[in-house]
């Protein structure tokens, strides 16, 4: 018999499965409540940081204790609305990492520290809540709510920089375009609901197998939902907002946006593509292949032409979406979903570490909120700050995909997944693009060590930011060397997906 | 054969699409807001025609009543002449916009039409509720059982956005910063 009252319906298991998220949300509200209670004075930023990073650590600890014993297993909660499996657990850790570190960067950074840091931290944590909803969602409606929670916080976070013109323009652009993309996605969800009758992912997957070739309204729905995802991860025709918004946002927010948003959205995208039925639609495969190829190429070629370091990294993040899309296509249209999905998760993990470190370094260079860091401003830095110089070198080499760094293995697994599914065309363009990208990833290194005409700038002593940059670089090397155990761990998280 | 329900649907659908277009086409923001009210009301009637009386009521009270009135009040605070000057006028730009939206609309229409043509029998609608009270109760039950997670998540989202709106009203700078 179906339960009919909420009390019968929401069980302890349901509550436990969202406990880390709920606790994180509740703790992040404490500083926000303290502010008005203490006479509306801004709290000490250190207190705010401690509460929020503490919340992240508590959530990570709870994730380990609650889900750790059954890691790799799969269960659903709240009437199939959310699913707890290996991917959820694995990506939850990633979200904790990419929320905690940008919070520390924001604490150090001049454009975000100040009279609204309490609200800033709360909104960043809320955005992370949206991501956690997104990665565990098993239902298109929940996915949509996750995306909206994540994005609405981001629109405000982008606008919150102390910089007065560019950040506001970026926020408004992102808001208008993002709402448009959300509307497109919602229309797709409506069409899917109209043809399938439910919005649960497993039903959609069955629908794909049955209807993708026969029912055009269903196909339109699928395409519109894919477009909605594509906007959030900046796939080619919908990538134009990326450089402007990444440049306009304060650097800690950019670090957060370019890593966490992409990782969380890609996971949901992966879940959406988890049907063998997509292989019946070769036209869709062709379109998505070209989107991936164009995303990689346009990202890399445009990055070569940029002189602003933040814009270089923004275009680099566009092209990285293309690489992840290669694995996604191999997962959705190939025969071996688990293998390819593992490669995408591994790629997201490596990309996140590298990008977080790089933006951390950009944050160090910004003396006031109006600084715009050119690549040439890195002159002489390699000798003056050997550790940071070394860290940037490692991060850039890793982004370019030079072995034995983590970035190399990320790309290697993604391209092998494509080759395994006979998608040589994708792998070919992926490799070509990796070669193109070496040019602009090596330029900062060359500037840093080889031009001598100017004395290097004096960098502020931001312990947390410096620590994050150096730790990211160390992690990139160490995890690169240990890539096969890490890969096995990710694989274990994916293996029981069905 | 055109039944009276069909006739009602076509009239309401036409009104809602016509005024929906007017929301974006009208130059004067007040006209846009008023067109939005009419669209909302006709959509509320469409819900009513589907026996979803609760939704129809909520649509009327919340959207047509509260939200649009707020819109109009906020519009009164702006310098409308200044806002209207920022519209792009060029023939080329408008042409491109028209073509883009026309192509999208055409594609969607062809897809939906061809689906109806090839697959005339659609999934049957769930049995209509016997009374409007029963329908409301069904809605409440599914909101608090099947969709409880989404429902509560929206609650959290509203709280977050309230905080965000207050925050946003107090930040420095803006795109109109230079001209004030």
Coordinates of C-alpha atoms in Angstrom, one line a residue, chain B:
Chain B
X1 CA -15.9 18.7 -34.8
X2 CA -15.3 21.8 -32.8
X3 CA -16.9 21.3 -29.3
X4 CA -17.4 24.2 -27.0
X5 CA -14.4 23.1 -24.9
X6 CA -12.2 23.2 -28.0
X7 CA -13.6 26.6 -28.9
X8 CA -12.8 27.9 -25.4
X9 CA -9.3 26.5 -25.6
X10 CA -8.6 28.1 -28.9
X11 CA -9.9 31.5 -27.8
X12 CA -7.9 31.4 -24.5
X13 CA -4.8 30.1 -26.2
X14 CA -5.0 32.8 -28.8
X15 CA -5.4 35.5 -26.1
X16 CA -2.5 34.2 -24.0
X17 CA -0.1 33.9 -27.0
X18 CA -1.1 37.3 -28.4
X19 CA -0.6 39.1 -25.2
X20 CA 2.5 37.0 -24.4
X21 CA 4.0 38.4 -27.6
X22 CA 2.8 41.8 -26.6
X23 CA 4.9 41.6 -23.4
X24 CA 8.1 41.5 -25.4
X25 CA 7.0 43.7 -28.3
X26 CA 5.5 46.6 -26.4
X27 CA 7.8 49.6 -26.0
X28 CA 6.2 50.9 -22.9
X29 CA 7.0 48.7 -19.9
X30 CA 3.6 49.4 -18.4
X31 CA 1.9 48.0 -21.5
X32 CA 4.2 44.9 -21.1
X33 CA 3.2 44.5 -17.5
X34 CA -0.5 44.8 -18.4
X35 CA -0.2 42.3 -21.2
X36 CA 1.5 40.0 -18.7
X37 CA -1.6 40.2 -16.5
X38 CA -3.9 39.3 -19.3
X39 CA -1.6 36.3 -20.3
X40 CA -1.7 35.1 -16.7
X41 CA -5.4 35.4 -16.5
X42 CA -6.0 33.5 -19.7
X43 CA -3.6 30.8 -18.5
X44 CA -5.5 30.6 -15.3
X45 CA -8.7 30.0 -17.3
X46 CA -6.9 27.3 -19.3
X47 CA -6.1 25.6 -16.0
X48 CA -9.7 25.9 -15.1
X49 CA -10.7 24.3 -18.4
X50 CA -8.5 21.3 -17.3
X51 CA -10.4 21.1 -14.0
X52 CA -7.3 22.2 -12.1
X53 CA -9.2 24.7 -10.1
X54 CA -6.6 25.0 -7.4
X55 CA -3.9 25.9 -9.9
X56 CA -6.2 28.3 -11.6
X57 CA -6.9 30.1 -8.3
X58 CA -3.2 30.2 -7.3
X59 CA -2.3 31.5 -10.7
X60 CA -4.9 34.3 -10.4
X61 CA -4.1 35.3 -6.8
X62 CA -0.3 34.9 -6.8
X63 CA 0.7 35.8 -10.3
X64 CA -2.0 38.1 -11.7
X65 CA -2.7 39.6 -8.3
X66 CA 0.5 39.9 -6.3
X67 CA 3.5 39.5 -8.7
X68 CA 2.3 41.7 -11.5
X69 CA 1.2 44.4 -9.1
X70 CA 4.6 44.4 -7.7
X71 CA 6.1 44.7 -11.2
X72 CA 4.0 47.7 -11.9
X73 CA 4.9 49.4 -8.6
X74 CA 8.6 48.8 -9.3
X75 CA 8.2 50.2 -12.8
X76 CA 6.8 53.4 -11.3
X77 CA 10.1 53.9 -9.5
X78 CA 12.1 53.9 -12.7
X79 CA 12.7 56.7 -15.2
X80 CA 10.8 55.1 -18.0
X81 CA 11.9 57.5 -20.7
X82 CA 15.5 56.8 -19.9
X83 CA 14.9 53.0 -20.1
X84 CA 13.0 53.2 -23.4
X85 CA 15.9 55.0 -25.0
X86 CA 18.1 51.9 -24.5
X87 CA 16.0 49.8 -26.8
X88 CA 17.9 48.8 -30.0
X89 CA 16.2 50.1 -33.0
X90 CA 18.1 48.9 -36.1
X91 CA 16.2 47.2 -38.8
X92 CA 19.0 44.6 -39.2
X93 CA 19.0 43.6 -35.6
X94 CA 15.3 43.3 -35.4
X95 CA 15.3 41.3 -38.6
X96 CA 17.8 38.8 -37.1
X97 CA 15.8 38.5 -33.9
X98 CA 12.6 37.9 -35.9
X99 CA 14.3 35.3 -38.1
X100 CA 15.9 33.5 -35.2
X101 CA 12.7 33.3 -33.2
X102 CA 10.7 32.4 -36.3
X103 CA 13.0 29.5 -37.2
X104 CA 12.9 28.1 -33.7
X105 CA 9.1 28.4 -33.6
X106 CA 8.8 26.8 -37.0
X107 CA 11.1 23.9 -35.9
X108 CA 9.1 23.3 -32.7
X109 CA 5.8 23.5 -34.6
X110 CA 6.9 21.0 -37.2
X111 CA 8.1 18.6 -34.6
X112 CA 5.0 18.7 -32.5
X113 CA 2.8 18.5 -35.5
X114 CA 4.6 15.6 -37.0
X115 CA 4.5 13.8 -33.6
X116 CA 0.7 14.2 -33.6
X117 CA 0.5 13.1 -37.2
X118 CA 2.5 9.9 -36.7
X119 CA 1.3 9.0 -33.2
X120 CA -2.3 10.1 -32.9
X121 CA -3.0 8.2 -29.7
X122 CA -1.2 9.8 -26.9
X123 CA -0.8 8.5 -23.4
X124 CA -4.3 8.9 -21.8
X125 CA -4.7 11.6 -19.3
X126 CA -5.1 10.5 -15.7
X127 CA -8.8 10.1 -14.8
X128 CA -10.3 13.5 -14.1
X129 CA -11.0 14.2 -10.4
X130 CA -14.6 13.9 -9.4
X131 CA -14.7 17.2 -7.6
X132 CA -12.5 20.3 -7.3
X133 CA -11.9 19.5 -3.6
X134 CA -10.6 16.0 -4.5
X135 CA -8.3 17.4 -7.2
X136 CA -6.8 19.9 -4.7
X137 CA -6.3 17.0 -2.2
X138 CA -4.6 14.9 -4.8
X139 CA -2.3 17.8 -5.6
X140 CA -1.4 18.2 -2.0
X141 CA -0.8 14.5 -1.5
X142 CA 1.6 14.3 -4.4
X143 CA 3.4 17.4 -3.3
X144 CA 3.9 16.1 0.1
X145 CA 4.8 12.5 -0.8
X146 CA 6.2 12.0 -4.3
X147 CA 7.6 15.5 -4.7
X148 CA 8.4 16.3 -1.1
X149 CA 12.2 16.6 -1.8
X150 CA 11.6 19.1 -4.6
X151 CA 9.1 20.9 -2.6
X152 CA 11.4 21.4 0.4
X153 CA 14.3 22.2 -1.8
X154 CA 12.3 25.1 -3.3
X155 CA 11.6 26.3 0.2
X156 CA 15.3 26.4 0.8
X157 CA 15.8 28.2 -2.5
X158 CA 13.3 30.9 -1.6
X159 CA 15.2 31.6 1.7
X160 CA 18.5 31.7 -0.2
X161 CA 17.0 34.1 -2.7
X162 CA 15.6 36.4 0.0
X163 CA 19.1 36.7 1.5
X164 CA 20.5 37.2 -2.0
X165 CA 18.0 40.0 -2.8
X166 CA 18.8 41.9 0.4
X167 CA 22.5 41.5 -0.3
X168 CA 22.1 42.7 -3.8
X169 CA 20.4 45.8 -2.8
X170 CA 23.4 46.9 -0.7
X171 CA 26.3 46.3 -3.1
X172 CA 28.2 49.2 -4.5
X173 CA 28.5 50.1 -8.2
X174 CA 26.3 49.1 -11.1
X175 CA 26.0 49.3 -14.9
X176 CA 24.2 52.7 -14.6
X177 CA 26.8 53.9 -12.2
X178 CA 28.3 56.5 -14.5
X179 CA 25.1 58.3 -15.4
X180 CA 23.6 58.8 -11.9

